mmCIF file of C-alpha atoms in Angstrom:
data_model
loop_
_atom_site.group_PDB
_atom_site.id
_atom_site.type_symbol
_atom_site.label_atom_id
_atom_site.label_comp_id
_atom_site.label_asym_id
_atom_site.label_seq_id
_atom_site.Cartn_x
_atom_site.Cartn_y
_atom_site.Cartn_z
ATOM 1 C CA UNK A 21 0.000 0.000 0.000
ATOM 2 C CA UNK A 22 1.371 3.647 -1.239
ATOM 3 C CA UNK A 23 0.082 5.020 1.677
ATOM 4 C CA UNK A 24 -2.580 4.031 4.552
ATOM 5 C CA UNK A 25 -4.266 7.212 5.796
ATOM 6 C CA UNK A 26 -4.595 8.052 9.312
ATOM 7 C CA UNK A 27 -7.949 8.304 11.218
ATOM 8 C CA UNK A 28 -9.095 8.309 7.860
ATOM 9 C CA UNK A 29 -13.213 8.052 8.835
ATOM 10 C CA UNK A 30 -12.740 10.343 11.825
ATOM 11 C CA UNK A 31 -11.086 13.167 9.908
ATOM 12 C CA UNK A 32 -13.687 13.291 7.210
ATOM 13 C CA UNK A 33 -16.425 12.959 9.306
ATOM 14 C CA UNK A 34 -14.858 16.303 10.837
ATOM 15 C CA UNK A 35 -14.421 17.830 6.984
ATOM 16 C CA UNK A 36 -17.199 17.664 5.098
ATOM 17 C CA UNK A 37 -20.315 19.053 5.979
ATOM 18 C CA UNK A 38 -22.007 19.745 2.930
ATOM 19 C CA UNK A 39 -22.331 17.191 0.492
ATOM 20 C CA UNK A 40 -22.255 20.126 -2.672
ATOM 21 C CA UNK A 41 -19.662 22.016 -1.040
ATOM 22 C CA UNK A 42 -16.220 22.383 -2.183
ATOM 23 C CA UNK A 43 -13.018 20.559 -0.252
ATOM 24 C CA UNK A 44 -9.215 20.561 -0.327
ATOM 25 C CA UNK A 45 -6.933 17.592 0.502
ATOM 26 C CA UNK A 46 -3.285 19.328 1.092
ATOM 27 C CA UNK A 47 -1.518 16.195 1.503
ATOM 28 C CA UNK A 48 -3.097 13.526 -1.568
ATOM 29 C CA UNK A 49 -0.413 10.923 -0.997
ATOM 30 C CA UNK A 50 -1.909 7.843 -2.067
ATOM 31 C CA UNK A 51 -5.293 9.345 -2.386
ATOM 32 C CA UNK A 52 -7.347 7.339 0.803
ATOM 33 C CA UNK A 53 -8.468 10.699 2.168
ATOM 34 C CA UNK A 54 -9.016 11.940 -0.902
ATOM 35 C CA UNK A 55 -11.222 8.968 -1.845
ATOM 36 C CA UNK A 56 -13.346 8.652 1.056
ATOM 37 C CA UNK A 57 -14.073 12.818 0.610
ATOM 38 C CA UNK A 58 -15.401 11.894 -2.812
ATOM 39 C CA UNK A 59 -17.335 9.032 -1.353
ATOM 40 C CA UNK A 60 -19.212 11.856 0.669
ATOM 41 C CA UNK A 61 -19.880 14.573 -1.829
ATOM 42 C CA UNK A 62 -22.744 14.880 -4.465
ATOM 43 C CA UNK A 63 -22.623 15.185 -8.565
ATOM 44 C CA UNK A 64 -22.096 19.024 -7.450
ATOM 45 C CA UNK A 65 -18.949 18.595 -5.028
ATOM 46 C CA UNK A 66 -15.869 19.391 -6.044
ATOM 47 C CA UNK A 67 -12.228 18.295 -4.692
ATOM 48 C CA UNK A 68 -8.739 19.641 -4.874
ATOM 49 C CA UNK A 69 -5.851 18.085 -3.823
ATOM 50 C CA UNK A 70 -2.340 19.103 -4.114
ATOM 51 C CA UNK A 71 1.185 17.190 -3.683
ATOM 52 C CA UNK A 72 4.287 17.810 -4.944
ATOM 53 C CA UNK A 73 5.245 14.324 -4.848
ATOM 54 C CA UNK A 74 5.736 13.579 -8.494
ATOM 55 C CA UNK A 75 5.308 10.216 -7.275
ATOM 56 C CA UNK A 76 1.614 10.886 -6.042
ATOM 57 C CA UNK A 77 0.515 11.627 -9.152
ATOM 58 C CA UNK A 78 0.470 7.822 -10.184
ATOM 59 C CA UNK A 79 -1.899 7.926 -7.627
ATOM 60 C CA UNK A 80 -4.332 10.456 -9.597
ATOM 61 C CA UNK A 81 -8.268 9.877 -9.538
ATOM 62 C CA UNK A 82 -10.161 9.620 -12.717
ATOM 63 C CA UNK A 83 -13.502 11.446 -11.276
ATOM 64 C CA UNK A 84 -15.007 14.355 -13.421
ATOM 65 C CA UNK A 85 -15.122 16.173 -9.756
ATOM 66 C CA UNK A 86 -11.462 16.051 -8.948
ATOM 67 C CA UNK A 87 -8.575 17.766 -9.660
ATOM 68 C CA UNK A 88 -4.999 16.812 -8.353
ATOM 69 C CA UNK A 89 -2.674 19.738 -8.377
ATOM 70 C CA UNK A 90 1.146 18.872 -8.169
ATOM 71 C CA UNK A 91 2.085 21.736 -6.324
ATOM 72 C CA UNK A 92 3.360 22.288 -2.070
ATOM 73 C CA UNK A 93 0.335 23.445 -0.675
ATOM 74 C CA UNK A 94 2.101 26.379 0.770
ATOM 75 C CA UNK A 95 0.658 27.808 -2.904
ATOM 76 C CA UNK A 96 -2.886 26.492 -1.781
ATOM 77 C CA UNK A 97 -4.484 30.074 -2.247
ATOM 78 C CA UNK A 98 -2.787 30.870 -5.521
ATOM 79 C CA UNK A 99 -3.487 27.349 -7.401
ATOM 80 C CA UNK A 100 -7.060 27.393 -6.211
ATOM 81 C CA UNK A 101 -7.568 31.143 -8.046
ATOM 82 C CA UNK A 102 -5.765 30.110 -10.917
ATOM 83 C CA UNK A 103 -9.019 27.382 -10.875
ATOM 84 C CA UNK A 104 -11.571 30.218 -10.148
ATOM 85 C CA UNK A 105 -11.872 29.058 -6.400
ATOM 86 C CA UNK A 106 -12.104 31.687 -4.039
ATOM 87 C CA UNK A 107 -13.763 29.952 -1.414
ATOM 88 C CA UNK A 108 -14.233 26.332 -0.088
ATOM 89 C CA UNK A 109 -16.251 24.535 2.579
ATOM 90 C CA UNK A 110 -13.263 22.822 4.062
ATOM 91 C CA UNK A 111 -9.092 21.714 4.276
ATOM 92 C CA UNK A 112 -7.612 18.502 5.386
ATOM 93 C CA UNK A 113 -3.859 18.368 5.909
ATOM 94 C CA UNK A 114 -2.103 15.112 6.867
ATOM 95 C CA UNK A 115 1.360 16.436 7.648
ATOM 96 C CA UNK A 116 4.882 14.948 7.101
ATOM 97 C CA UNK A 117 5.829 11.865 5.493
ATOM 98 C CA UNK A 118 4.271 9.578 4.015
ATOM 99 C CA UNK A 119 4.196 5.481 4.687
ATOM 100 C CA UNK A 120 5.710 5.294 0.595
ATOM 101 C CA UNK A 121 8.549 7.673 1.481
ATOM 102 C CA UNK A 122 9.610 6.139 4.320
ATOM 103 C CA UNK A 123 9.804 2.923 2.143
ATOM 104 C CA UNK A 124 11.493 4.310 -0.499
ATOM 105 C CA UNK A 125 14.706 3.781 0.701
ATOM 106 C CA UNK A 126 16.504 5.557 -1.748
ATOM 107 C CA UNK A 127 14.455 9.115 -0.806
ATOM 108 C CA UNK A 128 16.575 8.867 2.815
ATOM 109 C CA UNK A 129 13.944 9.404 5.012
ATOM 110 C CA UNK A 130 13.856 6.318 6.777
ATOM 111 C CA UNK A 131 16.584 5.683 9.841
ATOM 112 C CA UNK A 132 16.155 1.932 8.693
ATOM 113 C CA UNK A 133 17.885 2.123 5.263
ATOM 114 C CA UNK A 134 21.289 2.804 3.931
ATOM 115 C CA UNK A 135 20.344 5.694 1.185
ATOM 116 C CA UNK A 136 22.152 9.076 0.053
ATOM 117 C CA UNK A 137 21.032 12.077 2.046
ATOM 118 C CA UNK A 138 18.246 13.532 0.389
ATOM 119 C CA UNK A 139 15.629 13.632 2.698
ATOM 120 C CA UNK A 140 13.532 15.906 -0.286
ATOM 121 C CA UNK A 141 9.311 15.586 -0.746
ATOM 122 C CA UNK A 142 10.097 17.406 -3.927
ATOM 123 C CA UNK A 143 12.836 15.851 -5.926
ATOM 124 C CA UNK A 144 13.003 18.825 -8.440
ATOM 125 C CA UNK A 145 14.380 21.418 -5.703
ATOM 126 C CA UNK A 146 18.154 21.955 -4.730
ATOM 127 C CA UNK A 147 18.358 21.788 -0.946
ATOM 128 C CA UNK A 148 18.945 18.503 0.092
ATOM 129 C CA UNK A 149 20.195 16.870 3.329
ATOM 130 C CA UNK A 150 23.673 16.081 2.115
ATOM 131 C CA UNK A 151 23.927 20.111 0.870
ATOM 132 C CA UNK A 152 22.854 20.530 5.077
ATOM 133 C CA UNK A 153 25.114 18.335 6.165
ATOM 134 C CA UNK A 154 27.778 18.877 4.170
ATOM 135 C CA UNK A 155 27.581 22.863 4.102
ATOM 136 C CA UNK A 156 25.813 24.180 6.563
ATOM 137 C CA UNK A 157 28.160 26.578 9.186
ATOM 138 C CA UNK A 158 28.375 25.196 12.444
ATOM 139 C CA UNK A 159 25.850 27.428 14.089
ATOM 140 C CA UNK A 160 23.175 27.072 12.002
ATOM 141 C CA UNK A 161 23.465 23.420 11.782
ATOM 142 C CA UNK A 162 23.303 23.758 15.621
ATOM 143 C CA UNK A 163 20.287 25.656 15.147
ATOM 144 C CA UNK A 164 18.255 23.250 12.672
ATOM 145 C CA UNK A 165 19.536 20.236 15.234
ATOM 146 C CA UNK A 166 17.987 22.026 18.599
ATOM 147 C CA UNK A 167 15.183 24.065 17.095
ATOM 148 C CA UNK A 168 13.724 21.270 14.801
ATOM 149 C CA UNK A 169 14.961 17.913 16.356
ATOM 150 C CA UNK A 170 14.601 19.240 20.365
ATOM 151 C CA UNK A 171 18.403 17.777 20.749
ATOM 152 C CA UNK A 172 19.693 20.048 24.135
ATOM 153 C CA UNK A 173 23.477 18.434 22.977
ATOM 154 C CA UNK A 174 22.893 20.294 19.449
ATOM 155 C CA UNK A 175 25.550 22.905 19.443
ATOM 156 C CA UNK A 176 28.083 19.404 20.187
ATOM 157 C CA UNK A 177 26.770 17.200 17.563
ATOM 158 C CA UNK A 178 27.035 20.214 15.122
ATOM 159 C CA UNK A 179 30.691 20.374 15.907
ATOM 160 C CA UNK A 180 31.350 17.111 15.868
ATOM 161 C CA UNK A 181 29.288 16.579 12.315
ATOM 162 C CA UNK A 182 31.427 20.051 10.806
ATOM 163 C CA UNK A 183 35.075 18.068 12.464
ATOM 164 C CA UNK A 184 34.071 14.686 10.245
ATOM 165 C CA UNK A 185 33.242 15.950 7.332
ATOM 166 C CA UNK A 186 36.635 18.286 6.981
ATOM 167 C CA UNK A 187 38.115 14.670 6.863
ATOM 168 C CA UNK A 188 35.632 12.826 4.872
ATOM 169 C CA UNK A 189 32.045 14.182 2.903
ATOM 170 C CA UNK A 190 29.170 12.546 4.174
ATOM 171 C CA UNK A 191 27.143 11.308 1.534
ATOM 172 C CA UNK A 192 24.776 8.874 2.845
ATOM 173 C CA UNK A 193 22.493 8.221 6.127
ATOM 174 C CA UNK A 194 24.819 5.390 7.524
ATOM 175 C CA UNK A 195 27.786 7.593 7.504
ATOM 176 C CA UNK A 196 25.799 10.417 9.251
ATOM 177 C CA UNK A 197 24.921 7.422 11.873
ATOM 178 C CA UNK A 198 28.153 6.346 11.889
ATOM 179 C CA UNK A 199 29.542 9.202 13.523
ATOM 180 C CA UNK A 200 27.589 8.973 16.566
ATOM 181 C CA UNK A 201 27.695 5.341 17.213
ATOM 182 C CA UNK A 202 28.960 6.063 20.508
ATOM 183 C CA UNK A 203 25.183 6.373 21.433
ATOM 184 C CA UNK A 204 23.975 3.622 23.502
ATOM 185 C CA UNK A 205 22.011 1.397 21.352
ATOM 186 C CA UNK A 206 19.053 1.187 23.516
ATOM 187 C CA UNK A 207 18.921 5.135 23.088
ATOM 188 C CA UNK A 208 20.038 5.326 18.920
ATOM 189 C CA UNK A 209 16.195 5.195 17.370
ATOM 190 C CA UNK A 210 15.159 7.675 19.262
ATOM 191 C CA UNK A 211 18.002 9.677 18.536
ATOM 192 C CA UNK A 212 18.448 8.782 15.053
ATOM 193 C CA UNK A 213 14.795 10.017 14.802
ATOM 194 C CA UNK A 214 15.409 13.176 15.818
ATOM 195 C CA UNK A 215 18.726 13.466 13.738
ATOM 196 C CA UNK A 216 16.746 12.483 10.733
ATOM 197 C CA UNK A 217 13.031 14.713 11.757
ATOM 198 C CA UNK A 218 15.549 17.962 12.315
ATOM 199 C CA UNK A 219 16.874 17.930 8.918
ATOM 200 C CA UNK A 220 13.997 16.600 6.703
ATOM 201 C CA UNK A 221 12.197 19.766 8.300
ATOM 202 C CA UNK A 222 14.926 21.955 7.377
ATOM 203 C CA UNK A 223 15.261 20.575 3.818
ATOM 204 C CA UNK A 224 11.646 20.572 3.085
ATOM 205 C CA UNK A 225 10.871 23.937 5.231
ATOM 206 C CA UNK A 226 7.923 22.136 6.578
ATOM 207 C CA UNK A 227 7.200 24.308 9.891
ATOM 208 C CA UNK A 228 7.580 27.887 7.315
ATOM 209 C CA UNK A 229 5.038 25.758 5.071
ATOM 210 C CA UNK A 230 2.656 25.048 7.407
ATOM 211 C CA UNK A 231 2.529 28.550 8.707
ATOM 212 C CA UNK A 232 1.888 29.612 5.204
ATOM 213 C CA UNK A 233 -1.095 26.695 4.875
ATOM 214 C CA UNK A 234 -3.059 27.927 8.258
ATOM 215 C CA UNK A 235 -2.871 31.592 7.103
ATOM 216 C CA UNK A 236 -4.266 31.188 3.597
ATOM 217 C CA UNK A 237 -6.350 28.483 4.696
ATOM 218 C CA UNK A 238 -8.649 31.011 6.793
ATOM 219 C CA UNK A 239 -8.375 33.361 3.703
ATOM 220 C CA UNK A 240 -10.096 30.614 2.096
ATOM 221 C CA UNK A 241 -12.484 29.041 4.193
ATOM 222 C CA UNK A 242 -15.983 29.949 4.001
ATOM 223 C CA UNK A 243 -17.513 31.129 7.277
ATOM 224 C CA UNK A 244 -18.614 27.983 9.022
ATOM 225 C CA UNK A 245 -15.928 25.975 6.776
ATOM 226 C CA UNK A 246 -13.934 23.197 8.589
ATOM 227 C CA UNK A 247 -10.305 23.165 9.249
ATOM 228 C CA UNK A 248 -9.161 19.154 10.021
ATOM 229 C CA UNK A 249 -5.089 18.970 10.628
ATOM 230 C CA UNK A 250 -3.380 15.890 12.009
ATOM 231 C CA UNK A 251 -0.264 16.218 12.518
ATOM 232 C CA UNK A 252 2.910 14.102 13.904
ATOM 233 C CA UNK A 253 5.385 15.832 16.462
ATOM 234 C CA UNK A 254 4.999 18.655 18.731
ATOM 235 C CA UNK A 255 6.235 21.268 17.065
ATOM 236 C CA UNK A 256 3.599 20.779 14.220
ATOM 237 C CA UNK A 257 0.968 20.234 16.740
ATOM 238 C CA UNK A 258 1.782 23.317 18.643
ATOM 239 C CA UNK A 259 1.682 25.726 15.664
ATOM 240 C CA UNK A 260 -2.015 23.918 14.459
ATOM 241 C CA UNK A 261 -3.196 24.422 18.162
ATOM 242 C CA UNK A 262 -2.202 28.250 18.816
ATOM 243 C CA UNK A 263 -3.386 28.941 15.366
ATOM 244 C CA UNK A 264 -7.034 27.480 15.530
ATOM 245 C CA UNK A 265 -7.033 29.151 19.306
ATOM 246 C CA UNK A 266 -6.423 32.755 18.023
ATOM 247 C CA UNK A 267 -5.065 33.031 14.770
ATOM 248 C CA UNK A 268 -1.442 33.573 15.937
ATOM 249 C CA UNK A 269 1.436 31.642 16.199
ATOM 250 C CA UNK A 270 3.625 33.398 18.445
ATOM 251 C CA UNK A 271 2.394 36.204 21.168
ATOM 252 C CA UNK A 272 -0.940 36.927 22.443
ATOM 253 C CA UNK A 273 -3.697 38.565 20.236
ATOM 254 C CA UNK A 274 -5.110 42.294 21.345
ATOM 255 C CA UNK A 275 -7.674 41.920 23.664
ATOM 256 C CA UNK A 276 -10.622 44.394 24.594
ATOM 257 C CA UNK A 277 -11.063 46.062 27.830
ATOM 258 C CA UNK A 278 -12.548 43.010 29.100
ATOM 259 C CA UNK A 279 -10.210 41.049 28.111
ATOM 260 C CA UNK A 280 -11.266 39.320 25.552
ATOM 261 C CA UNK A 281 -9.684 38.457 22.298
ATOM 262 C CA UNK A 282 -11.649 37.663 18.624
ATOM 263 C CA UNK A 283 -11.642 33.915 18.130
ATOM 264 C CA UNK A 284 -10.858 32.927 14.561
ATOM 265 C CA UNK A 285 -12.174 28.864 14.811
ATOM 266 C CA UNK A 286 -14.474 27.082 16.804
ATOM 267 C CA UNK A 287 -12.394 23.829 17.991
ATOM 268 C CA UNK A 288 -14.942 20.968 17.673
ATOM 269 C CA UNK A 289 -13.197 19.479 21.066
ATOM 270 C CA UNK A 290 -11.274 20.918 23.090
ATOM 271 C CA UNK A 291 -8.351 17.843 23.082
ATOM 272 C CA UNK A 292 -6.484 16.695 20.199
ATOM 273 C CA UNK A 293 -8.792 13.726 18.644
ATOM 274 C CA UNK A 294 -5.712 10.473 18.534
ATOM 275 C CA UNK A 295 -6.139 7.271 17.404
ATOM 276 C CA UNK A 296 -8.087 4.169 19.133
ATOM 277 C CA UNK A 297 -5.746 1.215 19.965
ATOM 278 C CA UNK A 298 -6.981 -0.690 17.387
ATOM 279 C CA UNK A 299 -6.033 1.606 14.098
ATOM 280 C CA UNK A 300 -2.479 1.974 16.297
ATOM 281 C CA UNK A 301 -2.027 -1.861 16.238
ATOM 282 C CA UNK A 302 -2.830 -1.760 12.183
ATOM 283 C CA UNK A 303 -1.338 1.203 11.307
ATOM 284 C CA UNK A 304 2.056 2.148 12.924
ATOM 285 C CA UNK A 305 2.543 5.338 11.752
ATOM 286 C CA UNK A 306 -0.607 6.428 13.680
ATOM 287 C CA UNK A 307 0.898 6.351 17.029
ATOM 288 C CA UNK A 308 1.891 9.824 17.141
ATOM 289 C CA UNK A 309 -0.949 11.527 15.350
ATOM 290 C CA UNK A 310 -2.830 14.522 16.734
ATOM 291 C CA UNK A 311 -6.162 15.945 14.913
ATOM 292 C CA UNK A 312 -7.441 18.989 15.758
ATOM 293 C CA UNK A 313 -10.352 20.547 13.707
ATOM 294 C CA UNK A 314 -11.667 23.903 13.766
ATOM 295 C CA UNK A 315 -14.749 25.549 12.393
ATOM 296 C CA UNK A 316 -14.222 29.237 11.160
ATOM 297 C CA UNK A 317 -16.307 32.041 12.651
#
């Protein structure tokens, strides 16, 4: 399976909420959100998806009321106009990486595999993990490795990463692990993870993105339209929740002289919605997830 989609009837229960209405899937993948969406909408519905995935357009569905876009969906508002959409009745967005990444070993996303460091959801674009690696200053590795990976020993594996490769490039994922095979081995997936989650955020600018998506997805949205974002890590999942809250990602929104702020969504519960034990046991990947979905006011 390309890809099997996470609390898949859940998250489009949340989504669509008018059977004519029209609905965007960010993340298309291999198409299981995008499929049950369709399942729910009328002759009159209409879906966009986007993914810049070349290889998720193998994946494309042949239904007169769908349109795959292969484009990030940081230019969600901009492909939608260029389509004569200018509103829609709701957004789905199921962040980072896909089950068919991970197993493409040769993409180097996966801490399993020996692959070259690429690390890229967009093959056509420059920055790739072994340009990070390999060229990054010191301090702005450091950066990436604490800000995006939550390492507190960042500014030390930096330096240690910058002393190796004056000796030797590294070109693939084993010789990144290599250098810190020091690290006890009941500790190394759980650091390897955050190795690997620091710089395929950097390469693909995924937090920047998603910024980008929650902004222009409010732009968007129809008043009563439904936001639905699962996400994988905290630092997604922190952005997704401050943003649904009050529209802001960093701060605290002006409040009136009662001191009260204007809400932007309507969270349709208050806790992140996660998955039930038994999608966890089917579906690995799921383990981590976080949905949160918002109604706009």
């Amino acid at each position: 399976m390309y890809h099997n989609p996470v609390l898949l009837k859940q998250s489009v229960d949340g989504l669509v909420t008018n059977p004519d209405g029209i609905y965007v899937d960010c993340t298309f993948g291999g198409g299981g959100h995008s499929k049950e969406i369709l399942s729910r909408l009328s002759e009159k519905g209409k879906l966009y998806a986007f993914d810049q995935d070349l290889d998720a357009l193998k994946n494309n569905i042949d239904d007169p009321r769908f349109t795959l876009i292969n484009q990030n969906f940081r230019f969600l508002e901009n492909s939608l106009l260029a389509y004569g959409v200018t509103g829609v009745d709701g957004i789905l967005a199921d962040l980072g990486v896909s089950s068919h990444q991970f197993d493409e070993a040769e993409r180097g996303f996966s801490i399993r595999s020996n692959a070259p460091l690429d690390m890229r959801m967009n093959v056509m674009q420059g920055l790739d993990a072994k340009k990070i690696i390999n060229e990054y200053e010191e301090e702005d590795l450091a950066n990436v490795l604490y800000n995006y990976g939550e390492l507190r020993e960042s500014r030390k594996l930096a330096r240690e990463i910058v002393h190796h490769r004056k000796i030797k490039k590294i070109n693939t994922t084993d010789e990144l692990k290599a250098l810190f095979s020091y690290i006890p081995a009941f500790k190394q997936n759980k650091f390897f993870a955050q190795i690997f989650q620091a710089i395929r955020i950097e390469v693909n600018q995924e937090l920047e993105v998603l910024k980008e998506l929650l902004v222009q997805s409010y732009k968007i949205l129809k008043p009563e339209g439904r936001l639905v974002m699962i996400s994988y890590h905290s630092l997604e999942d922190r952005l997704v929740k401050r943003f649904l809250k009050n529209g802001m990602f960093e701060g605290e929104p002006p409040r009136d002289i009662y001191g009260n702020y204007k809400k932007t969504f309507e969270l349709l519960k208050t806790k992140a919605i996660i998955p039930d034990d038994a999608e966890i046991e089917e579906n690995s990947r799921a383990r981590s997830a976080k949905m949160r979905i918002g109604t706009k006011l």
